[in-house]
PDB file of C-alpha atoms in Angstrom:
ATOM      1  CA  MET A   1     113.160 105.402 107.223  1.00  0.00           C
ATOM      2  CA  LYS A   2     114.813 104.376 103.950  1.00  0.00           C
ATOM      3  CA  GLU A   3     114.131 100.713 104.700  1.00  0.00           C
ATOM      4  CA  LYS A   4     110.453 101.423 105.351  1.00  0.00           C
ATOM      5  CA  ILE A   5     110.200 103.350 102.096  1.00  0.00           C
ATOM      6  CA  LEU A   6     111.942 100.602 100.133  1.00  0.00           C
ATOM      7  CA  THR A   7     109.527  98.065 101.636  1.00  0.00           C
ATOM      8  CA  ILE A   8     106.620 100.170 100.350  1.00  0.00           C
ATOM      9  CA  VAL A   9     108.136 100.489  96.866  1.00  0.00           C
ATOM     10  CA  TYR A  10     108.865  96.761  96.701  1.00  0.00           C
ATOM     11  CA  ALA A  11     105.327  95.854  97.786  1.00  0.00           C
ATOM     12  CA  ALA A  12     103.898  98.067  95.051  1.00  0.00           C
ATOM     13  CA  LEU A  13     106.282  96.532  92.494  1.00  0.00           C
ATOM     14  CA  LYS A  14     105.290  92.996  93.479  1.00  0.00           C
ATOM     15  CA  ASP A  15     101.635  93.907  92.925  1.00  0.00           C
ATOM     16  CA  ALA A  16     102.555  95.479  89.590  1.00  0.00           C
ATOM     17  CA  SER A  17     104.484  92.343  88.680  1.00  0.00           C
ATOM     18  CA  GLU A  18     101.355  90.234  89.112  1.00  0.00           C
ATOM     19  CA  GLU A  19      99.062  92.706  87.434  1.00  0.00           C
ATOM     20  CA  LEU A  20     101.309  93.256  84.432  1.00  0.00           C
ATOM     21  CA  GLY A  21     102.573  89.683  84.187  1.00  0.00           C
ATOM     22  CA  LYS A  22     106.199  90.836  84.556  1.00  0.00           C
ATOM     23  CA  PRO A  23     108.177  88.308  86.637  1.00  0.00           C
ATOM     24  CA  GLU A  24     111.252  90.567  86.470  1.00  0.00           C
ATOM     25  CA  LEU A  25     109.524  92.856  89.000  1.00  0.00           C
ATOM     26  CA  ALA A  26     108.604  90.066  91.409  1.00  0.00           C
ATOM     27  CA  SER A  27     111.829  90.222  93.453  1.00  0.00           C
ATOM     28  CA  PRO A  28     112.766  93.895  93.323  1.00  0.00           C
ATOM     29  CA  GLY A  29     115.931  95.495  94.666  1.00  0.00           C
ATOM     30  CA  PRO A  30     117.280  99.064  94.665  1.00  0.00           C
ATOM     31  CA  GLU A  31     118.681  98.620  91.160  1.00  0.00           C
ATOM     32  CA  THR A  32     115.457  97.319  89.637  1.00  0.00           C
ATOM     33  CA  HIS A  33     114.767  99.486  86.609  1.00  0.00           C
ATOM     34  CA  LEU A  34     111.385 101.139  86.491  1.00  0.00           C
ATOM     35  CA  TYR A  35     111.011 103.742  83.769  1.00  0.00           C
ATOM     36  CA  GLY A  36     113.211 105.070  80.986  1.00  0.00           C
ATOM     37  CA  ARG A  37     116.374 103.300  79.860  1.00  0.00           C
ATOM     38  CA  ASN A  38     116.048  99.539  80.500  1.00  0.00           C
ATOM     39  CA  GLY A  39     112.797 100.276  82.332  1.00  0.00           C
ATOM     40  CA  HIS A  40     110.220  97.544  82.887  1.00  0.00           C
ATOM     41  CA  LEU A  41     107.274  99.950  82.961  1.00  0.00           C
ATOM     42  CA  ASP A  42     105.551 101.870  80.199  1.00  0.00           C
ATOM     43  CA  SER A  43     104.118 105.308  80.982  1.00  0.00           C
ATOM     44  CA  LEU A  44     100.697 103.998  82.015  1.00  0.00           C
ATOM     45  CA  ALA A  45     102.212 101.354  84.276  1.00  0.00           C
ATOM     46  CA  LEU A  46     104.404 104.037  85.865  1.00  0.00           C
ATOM     47  CA  VAL A  47     101.344 106.210  86.521  1.00  0.00           C
ATOM     48  CA  ASN A  48      99.642 103.275  88.231  1.00  0.00           C
ATOM     49  CA  LEU A  49     102.743 102.444  90.268  1.00  0.00           C
ATOM     50  CA  LEU A  50     103.140 106.038  91.483  1.00  0.00           C
ATOM     51  CA  ALA A  51      99.470 106.197  92.485  1.00  0.00           C
ATOM     52  CA  ASP A  52      99.871 102.939  94.372  1.00  0.00           C
ATOM     53  CA  VAL A  53     103.049 104.090  96.131  1.00  0.00           C
ATOM     54  CA  GLU A  54     101.464 107.418  97.147  1.00  0.00           C
ATOM     55  CA  GLN A  55      98.557 105.581  98.752  1.00  0.00           C
ATOM     56  CA  ARG A  56     100.837 103.140 100.554  1.00  0.00           C
ATOM     57  CA  VAL A  57     102.913 106.062 101.893  1.00  0.00           C
ATOM     58  CA  ALA A  58      99.702 107.701 103.138  1.00  0.00           C
ATOM     59  CA  ASP A  59      98.564 104.444 104.767  1.00  0.00           C
ATOM     60  CA  ASP A  60     101.843 103.259 106.267  1.00  0.00           C
ATOM     61  CA  LEU A  61     103.609 106.533 107.042  1.00  0.00           C
ATOM     62  CA  GLY A  62     100.629 108.860 107.451  1.00  0.00           C
ATOM     63  CA  LYS A  63     101.941 111.436 104.970  1.00  0.00           C
ATOM     64  CA  ALA A  64     100.187 112.668 101.819  1.00  0.00           C
ATOM     65  CA  ILE A  65     102.701 113.241  99.032  1.00  0.00           C
ATOM     66  CA  VAL A  66     102.540 113.920  95.297  1.00  0.00           C
ATOM     67  CA  LEU A  67     105.339 112.139  93.459  1.00  0.00           C
ATOM     68  CA  ALA A  68     104.847 113.672  90.036  1.00  0.00           C
ATOM     69  CA  ASP A  69     105.768 117.210  90.996  1.00  0.00           C
ATOM     70  CA  GLU A  70     107.570 119.778  88.893  1.00  0.00           C
ATOM     71  CA  ARG A  71     110.953 118.950  90.358  1.00  0.00           C
ATOM     72  CA  ALA A  72     110.627 115.243  89.617  1.00  0.00           C
ATOM     73  CA  MET A  73     109.697 115.984  86.021  1.00  0.00           C
ATOM     74  CA  SER A  74     112.603 118.361  85.459  1.00  0.00           C
ATOM     75  CA  GLN A  75     115.458 116.479  87.121  1.00  0.00           C
ATOM     76  CA  LYS A  76     118.276 115.439  84.833  1.00  0.00           C
ATOM     77  CA  ARG A  77     118.278 111.964  86.366  1.00  0.00           C
ATOM     78  CA  SER A  78     114.671 110.896  86.743  1.00  0.00           C
ATOM     79  CA  PRO A  79     113.709 109.813  90.263  1.00  0.00           C
ATOM     80  CA  PHE A  80     111.584 107.160  88.570  1.00  0.00           C
ATOM     81  CA  ALA A  81     114.570 105.369  86.975  1.00  0.00           C
ATOM     82  CA  THR A  82     114.971 102.632  89.591  1.00  0.00           C
ATOM     83  CA  ALA A  83     113.343 101.452  92.817  1.00  0.00           C
ATOM     84  CA  GLY A  84     116.275 102.982  94.708  1.00  0.00           C
ATOM     85  CA  THR A  85     116.018 106.432  93.094  1.00  0.00           C
ATOM     86  CA  LEU A  86     112.266 106.421  93.712  1.00  0.00           C
ATOM     87  CA  ALA A  87     112.833 105.612  97.392  1.00  0.00           C
ATOM     88  CA  ASP A  88     115.430 108.405  97.611  1.00  0.00           C
ATOM     89  CA  TYR A  89     112.946 110.851  96.138  1.00  0.00           C
ATOM     90  CA  ILE A  90     110.178 109.796  98.532  1.00  0.00           C
ATOM     91  CA  GLU A  91     112.597 110.256 101.439  1.00  0.00           C
ATOM     92  CA  LEU A  92     113.401 113.759 100.182  1.00  0.00           C
ATOM     93  CA  LEU A  93     109.702 114.689  99.902  1.00  0.00           C
ATOM     94  CA  LEU A  94     108.972 113.326 103.380  1.00  0.00           C
ATOM     95  CA  SER A  95     111.911 115.236 104.883  1.00  0.00           C
ATOM     96  CA  GLU A  96     110.401 118.446 103.519  1.00  0.00           C
ATOM     97  CA  GLY A  97     107.168 117.756 105.365  1.00  0.00           C
TER      98      GLY A  97
ATOM     99  CA  MET B   1      75.420  99.344  99.939  1.00  0.00           C
ATOM    100  CA  GLY B   2      76.039 103.084  99.718  1.00  0.00           C
ATOM    101  CA  ARG B   3      78.647 104.453  97.363  1.00  0.00           C
ATOM    102  CA  VAL B   4      81.328 106.916  98.407  1.00  0.00           C
ATOM    103  CA  PHE B   5      80.918 110.385  96.874  1.00  0.00           C
ATOM    104  CA  VAL B   6      83.313 113.314  96.839  1.00  0.00           C
ATOM    105  CA  ILE B   7      81.425 116.500  96.002  1.00  0.00           C
ATOM    106  CA  THR B   8      83.227 119.826  95.752  1.00  0.00           C
ATOM    107  CA  GLY B   9      81.536 123.119  96.505  1.00  0.00           C
ATOM    108  CA  THR B  10      78.928 121.791  98.938  1.00  0.00           C
ATOM    109  CA  GLY B  11      78.616 125.110 100.766  1.00  0.00           C
ATOM    110  CA  LYS B  12      75.638 126.171  98.687  1.00  0.00           C
ATOM    111  CA  GLY B  13      73.890 125.905  95.346  1.00  0.00           C
ATOM    112  CA  ILE B  14      74.044 122.797  93.196  1.00  0.00           C
ATOM    113  CA  GLY B  15      76.834 121.236  95.278  1.00  0.00           C
ATOM    114  CA  ARG B  16      74.791 121.390  98.470  1.00  0.00           C
ATOM    115  CA  GLU B  17      71.669 120.054  96.715  1.00  0.00           C
ATOM    116  CA  MET B  18      73.618 117.128  95.270  1.00  0.00           C
ATOM    117  CA  ALA B  19      75.060 116.312  98.701  1.00  0.00           C
ATOM    118  CA  LEU B  20      71.573 116.279 100.229  1.00  0.00           C
ATOM    119  CA  HIS B  21      70.214 114.209  97.328  1.00  0.00           C
ATOM    120  CA  TYR B  22      72.839 111.462  97.566  1.00  0.00           C
ATOM    121  CA  LEU B  23      72.792 111.418 101.372  1.00  0.00           C
ATOM    122  CA  ALA B  24      69.023 110.905 101.206  1.00  0.00           C
ATOM    123  CA  GLN B  25      69.694 107.851  99.037  1.00  0.00           C
ATOM    124  CA  GLY B  26      71.940 106.380 101.741  1.00  0.00           C
ATOM    125  CA  HIS B  27      75.318 107.162 100.215  1.00  0.00           C
ATOM    126  CA  LEU B  28      78.419 108.462 102.018  1.00  0.00           C
ATOM    127  CA  VAL B  29      79.384 111.984 101.021  1.00  0.00           C
ATOM    128  CA  ALA B  30      82.600 113.894 101.628  1.00  0.00           C
ATOM    129  CA  GLY B  31      82.211 117.524 100.659  1.00  0.00           C
ATOM    130  CA  CYS B  32      84.258 120.671 100.739  1.00  0.00           C
ATOM    131  CA  SER B  33      83.890 124.405 100.586  1.00  0.00           C
ATOM    132  CA  ARG B  34      85.760 127.443 101.809  1.00  0.00           C
ATOM    133  CA  SER B  35      82.949 127.961 104.312  1.00  0.00           C
ATOM    134  CA  GLU B  36      81.722 126.093 107.370  1.00  0.00           C
ATOM    135  CA  PRO B  37      79.593 123.019 106.580  1.00  0.00           C
ATOM    136  CA  SER B  38      76.048 123.719 105.450  1.00  0.00           C
ATOM    137  CA  VAL B  39      75.108 120.037 105.393  1.00  0.00           C
ATOM    138  CA  VAL B  40      74.591 118.122 108.641  1.00  0.00           C
ATOM    139  CA  ASP B  41      74.238 114.353 108.350  1.00  0.00           C
ATOM    140  CA  ALA B  42      75.837 111.348 110.010  1.00  0.00           C
ATOM    141  CA  ASN B  43      77.045 110.194 106.571  1.00  0.00           C
ATOM    142  CA  TYR B  44      78.493 113.573 105.611  1.00  0.00           C
ATOM    143  CA  THR B  45      82.088 114.673 106.228  1.00  0.00           C
ATOM    144  CA  HIS B  46      83.065 118.255 105.569  1.00  0.00           C
ATOM    145  CA  PHE B  47      86.473 119.607 104.640  1.00  0.00           C
ATOM    146  CA  GLN B  48      86.918 123.346 104.834  1.00  0.00           C
ATOM    147  CA  LEU B  49      89.422 124.184 102.105  1.00  0.00           C
ATOM    148  CA  ASP B  50      90.157 126.112  98.950  1.00  0.00           C
ATOM    149  CA  VAL B  51      89.957 123.701  95.999  1.00  0.00           C
ATOM    150  CA  ALA B  52      93.005 125.368  94.435  1.00  0.00           C
ATOM    151  CA  ASP B  53      95.106 124.472  97.497  1.00  0.00           C
ATOM    152  CA  GLU B  54      96.838 121.372  96.172  1.00  0.00           C
ATOM    153  CA  LYS B  55      98.149 120.169  99.537  1.00  0.00           C
ATOM    154  CA  ALA B  56      94.750 120.486 101.194  1.00  0.00           C
ATOM    155  CA  VAL B  57      93.061 118.601  98.345  1.00  0.00           C
ATOM    156  CA  VAL B  58      95.647 115.797  98.379  1.00  0.00           C
ATOM    157  CA  ALA B  59      95.183 115.435 102.146  1.00  0.00           C
ATOM    158  CA  MET B  60      91.365 115.401 101.810  1.00  0.00           C
ATOM    159  CA  VAL B  61      91.363 112.730  99.115  1.00  0.00           C
ATOM    160  CA  GLN B  62      93.743 110.508 101.091  1.00  0.00           C
ATOM    161  CA  THR B  63      91.662 110.976 104.249  1.00  0.00           C
ATOM    162  CA  VAL B  64      88.446 110.008 102.452  1.00  0.00           C
ATOM    163  CA  ARG B  65      90.088 107.019 100.789  1.00  0.00           C
ATOM    164  CA  LYS B  66      91.438 105.741 104.093  1.00  0.00           C
ATOM    165  CA  SER B  67      88.252 106.299 106.090  1.00  0.00           C
ATOM    166  CA  HIS B  68      85.820 105.013 103.443  1.00  0.00           C
ATOM    167  CA  GLY B  69      88.029 102.446 101.703  1.00  0.00           C
ATOM    168  CA  GLY B  70      87.841 104.121  98.286  1.00  0.00           C
ATOM    169  CA  ILE B  71      85.982 106.702  96.240  1.00  0.00           C
ATOM    170  CA  ASP B  72      83.258 105.718  93.771  1.00  0.00           C
ATOM    171  CA  VAL B  73      82.051 109.066  92.466  1.00  0.00           C
ATOM    172  CA  LEU B  74      83.581 112.534  92.080  1.00  0.00           C
ATOM    173  CA  LEU B  75      81.240 115.450  91.390  1.00  0.00           C
ATOM    174  CA  ASN B  76      83.699 118.208  90.516  1.00  0.00           C
ATOM    175  CA  ASN B  77      81.303 121.073  91.019  1.00  0.00           C
ATOM    176  CA  ALA B  78      83.058 123.921  92.845  1.00  0.00           C
ATOM    177  CA  GLY B  79      83.173 127.027  90.729  1.00  0.00           C
ATOM    178  CA  ILE B  80      82.999 130.793  90.751  1.00  0.00           C
ATOM    179  CA  ALA B  81      81.730 133.151  88.087  1.00  0.00           C
ATOM    180  CA  ALA B  82      82.792 136.543  86.873  1.00  0.00           C
ATOM    181  CA  MET B  83      80.890 138.793  84.524  1.00  0.00           C
ATOM    182  CA  ASN B  84      82.667 141.683  82.934  1.00  0.00           C
ATOM    183  CA  HIS B  85      83.660 143.094  79.555  1.00  0.00           C
ATOM    184  CA  LEU B  86      87.107 141.756  78.774  1.00  0.00           C
ATOM    185  CA  ALA B  87      88.413 145.324  78.447  1.00  0.00           C
ATOM    186  CA  THR B  88      87.599 145.964  82.101  1.00  0.00           C
ATOM    187  CA  THR B  89      88.477 142.562  83.572  1.00  0.00           C
ATOM    188  CA  PRO B  90      91.310 142.739  86.125  1.00  0.00           C
ATOM    189  CA  MET B  91      94.003 140.072  85.924  1.00  0.00           C
ATOM    190  CA  GLN B  92      93.252 139.220  89.540  1.00  0.00           C
ATOM    191  CA  THR B  93      89.762 138.150  88.469  1.00  0.00           C
ATOM    192  CA  VAL B  94      91.184 135.943  85.728  1.00  0.00           C
ATOM    193  CA  GLN B  95      93.558 134.327  88.211  1.00  0.00           C
ATOM    194  CA  LYS B  96      90.834 133.723  90.808  1.00  0.00           C
ATOM    195  CA  VAL B  97      88.392 132.222  88.304  1.00  0.00           C
ATOM    196  CA  PHE B  98      91.010 129.936  86.789  1.00  0.00           C
ATOM    197  CA  ALA B  99      92.374 128.951  90.210  1.00  0.00           C
ATOM    198  CA  THR B 100      89.007 127.701  91.426  1.00  0.00           C
ATOM    199  CA  ASN B 101      87.411 126.463  88.223  1.00  0.00           C
ATOM    200  CA  VAL B 102      90.351 124.991  86.320  1.00  0.00           C
ATOM    201  CA  PHE B 103      93.107 124.309  88.837  1.00  0.00           C
ATOM    202  CA  GLY B 104      90.655 123.152  91.502  1.00  0.00           C
ATOM    203  CA  SER B 105      88.838 120.822  89.107  1.00  0.00           C
ATOM    204  CA  PHE B 106      92.161 119.534  87.808  1.00  0.00           C
ATOM    205  CA  VAL B 107      93.687 118.674  91.162  1.00  0.00           C
ATOM    206  CA  PHE B 108      90.524 116.865  92.322  1.00  0.00           C
ATOM    207  CA  LEU B 109      90.347 115.034  88.998  1.00  0.00           C
ATOM    208  CA  ARG B 110      93.992 113.967  89.285  1.00  0.00           C
ATOM    209  CA  GLU B 111      93.907 112.909  92.925  1.00  0.00           C
ATOM    210  CA  VAL B 112      90.587 111.043  92.816  1.00  0.00           C
ATOM    211  CA  ALA B 113      91.497 109.405  89.497  1.00  0.00           C
ATOM    212  CA  LYS B 114      94.586 107.896  91.154  1.00  0.00           C
ATOM    213  CA  VAL B 115      92.386 106.338  93.825  1.00  0.00           C
ATOM    214  CA  MET B 116      89.891 105.051  91.254  1.00  0.00           C
ATOM    215  CA  MET B 117      92.668 103.645  89.035  1.00  0.00           C
ATOM    216  CA  ARG B 118      93.583 101.163  91.732  1.00  0.00           C
ATOM    217  CA  ALA B 119      89.958 100.096  92.095  1.00  0.00           C
ATOM    218  CA  LYS B 120      89.547  99.939  88.286  1.00  0.00           C
ATOM    219  CA  VAL B 121      86.161 101.615  88.506  1.00  0.00           C
ATOM    220  CA  GLY B 122      84.881 105.132  89.020  1.00  0.00           C
ATOM    221  CA  ARG B 123      82.578 107.902  87.861  1.00  0.00           C
ATOM    222  CA  ILE B 124      83.674 111.513  87.489  1.00  0.00           C
ATOM    223  CA  VAL B 125      81.373 114.355  86.522  1.00  0.00           C
ATOM    224  CA  ASN B 126      82.765 117.814  85.816  1.00  0.00           C
ATOM    225  CA  PHE B 127      80.735 120.996  85.596  1.00  0.00           C
ATOM    226  CA  SER B 128      80.665 123.255  82.553  1.00  0.00           C
ATOM    227  CA  THR B 129      78.008 125.792  81.580  1.00  0.00           C
ATOM    228  CA  VAL B 130      75.822 126.767  78.652  1.00  0.00           C
ATOM    229  CA  ALA B 131      77.907 129.968  78.564  1.00  0.00           C
ATOM    230  CA  VAL B 132      80.488 127.964  76.577  1.00  0.00           C
ATOM    231  CA  PRO B 133      78.365 126.978  73.531  1.00  0.00           C
ATOM    232  CA  LEU B 134      76.408 130.249  73.679  1.00  0.00           C
ATOM    233  CA  ARG B 135      79.649 132.292  73.697  1.00  0.00           C
ATOM    234  CA  LEU B 136      78.086 134.831  75.993  1.00  0.00           C
ATOM    235  CA  GLU B 137      79.349 138.388  75.964  1.00  0.00           C
ATOM    236  CA  GLY B 138      80.687 139.378  79.371  1.00  0.00           C
ATOM    237  CA  GLU B 139      81.629 135.820  80.238  1.00  0.00           C
ATOM    238  CA  SER B 140      84.870 135.451  78.327  1.00  0.00           C
ATOM    239  CA  VAL B 141      86.896 134.502  81.403  1.00  0.00           C
ATOM    240  CA  TYR B 142      84.245 132.351  83.066  1.00  0.00           C
ATOM    241  CA  GLY B 143      83.491 130.665  79.731  1.00  0.00           C
ATOM    242  CA  ALA B 144      87.185 130.132  79.005  1.00  0.00           C
ATOM    243  CA  SER B 145      87.653 128.448  82.390  1.00  0.00           C
ATOM    244  CA  LYS B 146      84.719 126.139  81.709  1.00  0.00           C
ATOM    245  CA  ALA B 147      85.939 125.443  78.151  1.00  0.00           C
ATOM    246  CA  ALA B 148      89.176 124.307  79.763  1.00  0.00           C
ATOM    247  CA  ILE B 149      87.168 121.932  81.959  1.00  0.00           C
ATOM    248  CA  GLU B 150      85.450 120.536  78.865  1.00  0.00           C
ATOM    249  CA  HIS B 151      88.822 119.790  77.298  1.00  0.00           C
ATOM    250  CA  LEU B 152      90.070 118.188  80.508  1.00  0.00           C
ATOM    251  CA  THR B 153      86.924 116.059  80.523  1.00  0.00           C
ATOM    252  CA  ARG B 154      87.417 114.785  76.979  1.00  0.00           C
ATOM    253  CA  VAL B 155      91.095 113.971  77.410  1.00  0.00           C
ATOM    254  CA  ALA B 156      90.668 112.502  80.908  1.00  0.00           C
ATOM    255  CA  ALA B 157      87.974 110.200  79.517  1.00  0.00           C
ATOM    256  CA  ARG B 158      90.517 108.811  77.057  1.00  0.00           C
ATOM    257  CA  GLU B 159      93.350 108.536  79.569  1.00  0.00           C
ATOM    258  CA  LEU B 160      91.220 106.870  82.235  1.00  0.00           C
ATOM    259  CA  GLY B 161      88.977 104.710  80.046  1.00  0.00           C
ATOM    260  CA  SER B 162      91.220 101.681  80.321  1.00  0.00           C
ATOM    261  CA  SER B 163      90.979 101.929  84.114  1.00  0.00           C
ATOM    262  CA  GLY B 164      87.193 101.599  84.140  1.00  0.00           C
ATOM    263  CA  ILE B 165      86.678 105.271  84.966  1.00  0.00           C
ATOM    264  CA  THR B 166      84.197 107.425  83.062  1.00  0.00           C
ATOM    265  CA  VAL B 167      84.569 111.205  82.872  1.00  0.00           C
ATOM    266  CA  ASN B 168      81.687 113.341  81.640  1.00  0.00           C
ATOM    267  CA  ALA B 169      80.489 116.914  82.059  1.00  0.00           C
ATOM    268  CA  VAL B 170      77.138 118.567  82.518  1.00  0.00           C
ATOM    269  CA  GLY B 171      76.524 122.121  81.332  1.00  0.00           C
ATOM    270  CA  PRO B 172      73.681 123.557  83.369  1.00  0.00           C
ATOM    271  CA  ALA B 173      71.502 126.349  82.078  1.00  0.00           C
ATOM    272  CA  PRO B 174      71.110 129.142  84.657  1.00  0.00           C
ATOM    273  CA  VAL B 175      69.702 127.755  87.898  1.00  0.00           C
ATOM    274  CA  ASP B 176      68.391 130.044  90.619  1.00  0.00           C
ATOM    275  CA  THR B 177      71.562 130.095  92.751  1.00  0.00           C
ATOM    276  CA  ASP B 178      73.743 132.822  94.281  1.00  0.00           C
ATOM    277  CA  LEU B 179      76.029 132.520  91.278  1.00  0.00           C
ATOM    278  CA  VAL B 180      73.221 133.349  88.845  1.00  0.00           C
ATOM    279  CA  ARG B 181      71.631 135.961  91.125  1.00  0.00           C
ATOM    280  CA  SER B 182      74.794 138.020  90.765  1.00  0.00           C
ATOM    281  CA  VAL B 183      74.091 138.399  87.034  1.00  0.00           C
ATOM    282  CA  PRO B 184      71.746 141.233  85.888  1.00  0.00           C
ATOM    283  CA  ALA B 185      68.220 139.948  85.192  1.00  0.00           C
ATOM    284  CA  GLU B 186      68.171 141.198  81.586  1.00  0.00           C
ATOM    285  CA  LYS B 187      71.320 139.197  80.881  1.00  0.00           C
ATOM    286  CA  ILE B 188      69.703 136.031  82.227  1.00  0.00           C
ATOM    287  CA  ASP B 189      66.540 136.725  80.190  1.00  0.00           C
ATOM    288  CA  ALA B 190      68.616 137.154  77.029  1.00  0.00           C
ATOM    289  CA  LEU B 191      70.440 133.915  77.765  1.00  0.00           C
ATOM    290  CA  ILE B 192      67.227 131.974  78.340  1.00  0.00           C
ATOM    291  CA  ALA B 193      65.872 133.330  75.055  1.00  0.00           C
ATOM    292  CA  ARG B 194      68.689 131.488  73.280  1.00  0.00           C
ATOM    293  CA  GLN B 195      67.799 128.129  74.827  1.00  0.00           C
ATOM    294  CA  ALA B 196      65.511 125.648  73.088  1.00  0.00           C
ATOM    295  CA  VAL B 197      63.482 125.310  76.292  1.00  0.00           C
ATOM    296  CA  ARG B 198      63.042 128.825  77.636  1.00  0.00           C
ATOM    297  CA  ARG B 199      63.079 128.634  81.408  1.00  0.00           C
ATOM    298  CA  LEU B 200      65.535 128.634  84.280  1.00  0.00           C
ATOM    299  CA  GLY B 201      67.035 125.274  85.106  1.00  0.00           C
ATOM    300  CA  THR B 202      66.327 123.518  88.387  1.00  0.00           C
ATOM    301  CA  PHE B 203      68.492 121.500  90.734  1.00  0.00           C
ATOM    302  CA  ALA B 204      66.456 118.449  89.738  1.00  0.00           C
ATOM    303  CA  ASP B 205      67.345 119.004  86.052  1.00  0.00           C
ATOM    304  CA  VAL B 206      71.046 118.943  86.891  1.00  0.00           C
ATOM    305  CA  ILE B 207      70.838 116.006  89.297  1.00  0.00           C
ATOM    306  CA  HIS B 208      68.957 113.965  86.706  1.00  0.00           C
ATOM    307  CA  VAL B 209      71.906 114.245  84.305  1.00  0.00           C
ATOM    308  CA  VAL B 210      74.401 113.455  87.065  1.00  0.00           C
ATOM    309  CA  ASP B 211      72.334 110.391  88.040  1.00  0.00           C
ATOM    310  CA  PHE B 212      72.614 109.149  84.467  1.00  0.00           C
ATOM    311  CA  PHE B 213      76.375 109.711  84.219  1.00  0.00           C
ATOM    312  CA  ILE B 214      77.141 107.975  87.536  1.00  0.00           C
ATOM    313  CA  ASP B 215      74.808 105.033  87.021  1.00  0.00           C
ATOM    314  CA  PRO B 216      76.784 101.759  87.103  1.00  0.00           C
ATOM    315  CA  ARG B 217      75.076 100.947  83.782  1.00  0.00           C
ATOM    316  CA  SER B 218      76.690 104.028  82.174  1.00  0.00           C
ATOM    317  CA  SER B 219      80.088 102.339  81.858  1.00  0.00           C
ATOM    318  CA  PHE B 220      80.062 102.952  78.072  1.00  0.00           C
ATOM    319  CA  VAL B 221      79.208 106.657  78.398  1.00  0.00           C
ATOM    320  CA  THR B 222      82.343 108.783  78.686  1.00  0.00           C
ATOM    321  CA  GLY B 223      83.917 111.973  77.344  1.00  0.00           C
ATOM    322  CA  GLN B 224      80.460 113.468  76.847  1.00  0.00           C
ATOM    323  CA  LEU B 225      79.174 116.986  77.463  1.00  0.00           C
ATOM    324  CA  LEU B 226      75.491 117.416  78.085  1.00  0.00           C
ATOM    325  CA  TYR B 227      74.015 120.942  77.996  1.00  0.00           C
ATOM    326  CA  LEU B 228      70.651 121.558  79.566  1.00  0.00           C
ATOM    327  CA  GLY B 229      67.877 123.524  77.943  1.00  0.00           C
ATOM    328  CA  GLY B 230      68.952 122.672  74.404  1.00  0.00           C
ATOM    329  CA  ALA B 231      71.734 125.219  74.483  1.00  0.00           C
ATOM    330  CA  GLY B 232      74.418 123.161  72.752  1.00  0.00           C
TER     331      GLY B 232
END
């Protein structure tokens, strides 16, 4: 499952790379920084990325999730820090049904 | 080609009339209400849900996006009213009114906006009321919930403007619906007396404003509140 989720996150990042003109997001890996310290995305770009990822999860995995929930916003280490932490968080949400 | 509409509160009243109006024009409409569908049309899909149920709304929006390939227009209409002196208003009433009017409008706004952001185009119309500018006695809670929607409208317009999405609100004067019929006649008469044009509103009056807001040519019209009957 984690591989499938990472594939979704990477696909969204590649689209964002083109749209934002940020080549550093074109070949993403788990450590690719998204938001916050060393992040490649500003708040609006993060909002767009999360919307894109939610729709890809709905399309590819058949599950409707909301990434920006209370828990995500209050965690000490943001789940939106890197591609890997985002994938971990999606896996957690999916495991909770 | 028909546009894809999401209309909340299509069980009756203005929501149902708008669904029928846009279906008659050949558009695709996805509607919702807590009740069974009251609209039957090949281009209409009904979702029976409570608009304050976040999970149900998220699932509906994703289903519509997947089946129709996107969402062009959101008419965020579902609402309930409550009329009471604030000194005798139960907290349960406050919670119910805010759950449907504010939380329901918010979650639809948020979920549909995310779909529209990817498409870089969209039209959202929220529903306020003349009870806000008229500061009607007995409608403190209802008016406060609609004032919250007005604020959401203005801020959403700014946050979504760069994504090609417009967000506006219409404030109908009383229209002859179940919602208004629950209000004592003398109260409605007193309200109408404070309008510039002293008559009840009609569905056509409301739909005319919505037509203007959702027109593709209205891309420069956003963050606006339009009250009917000259009540602003």
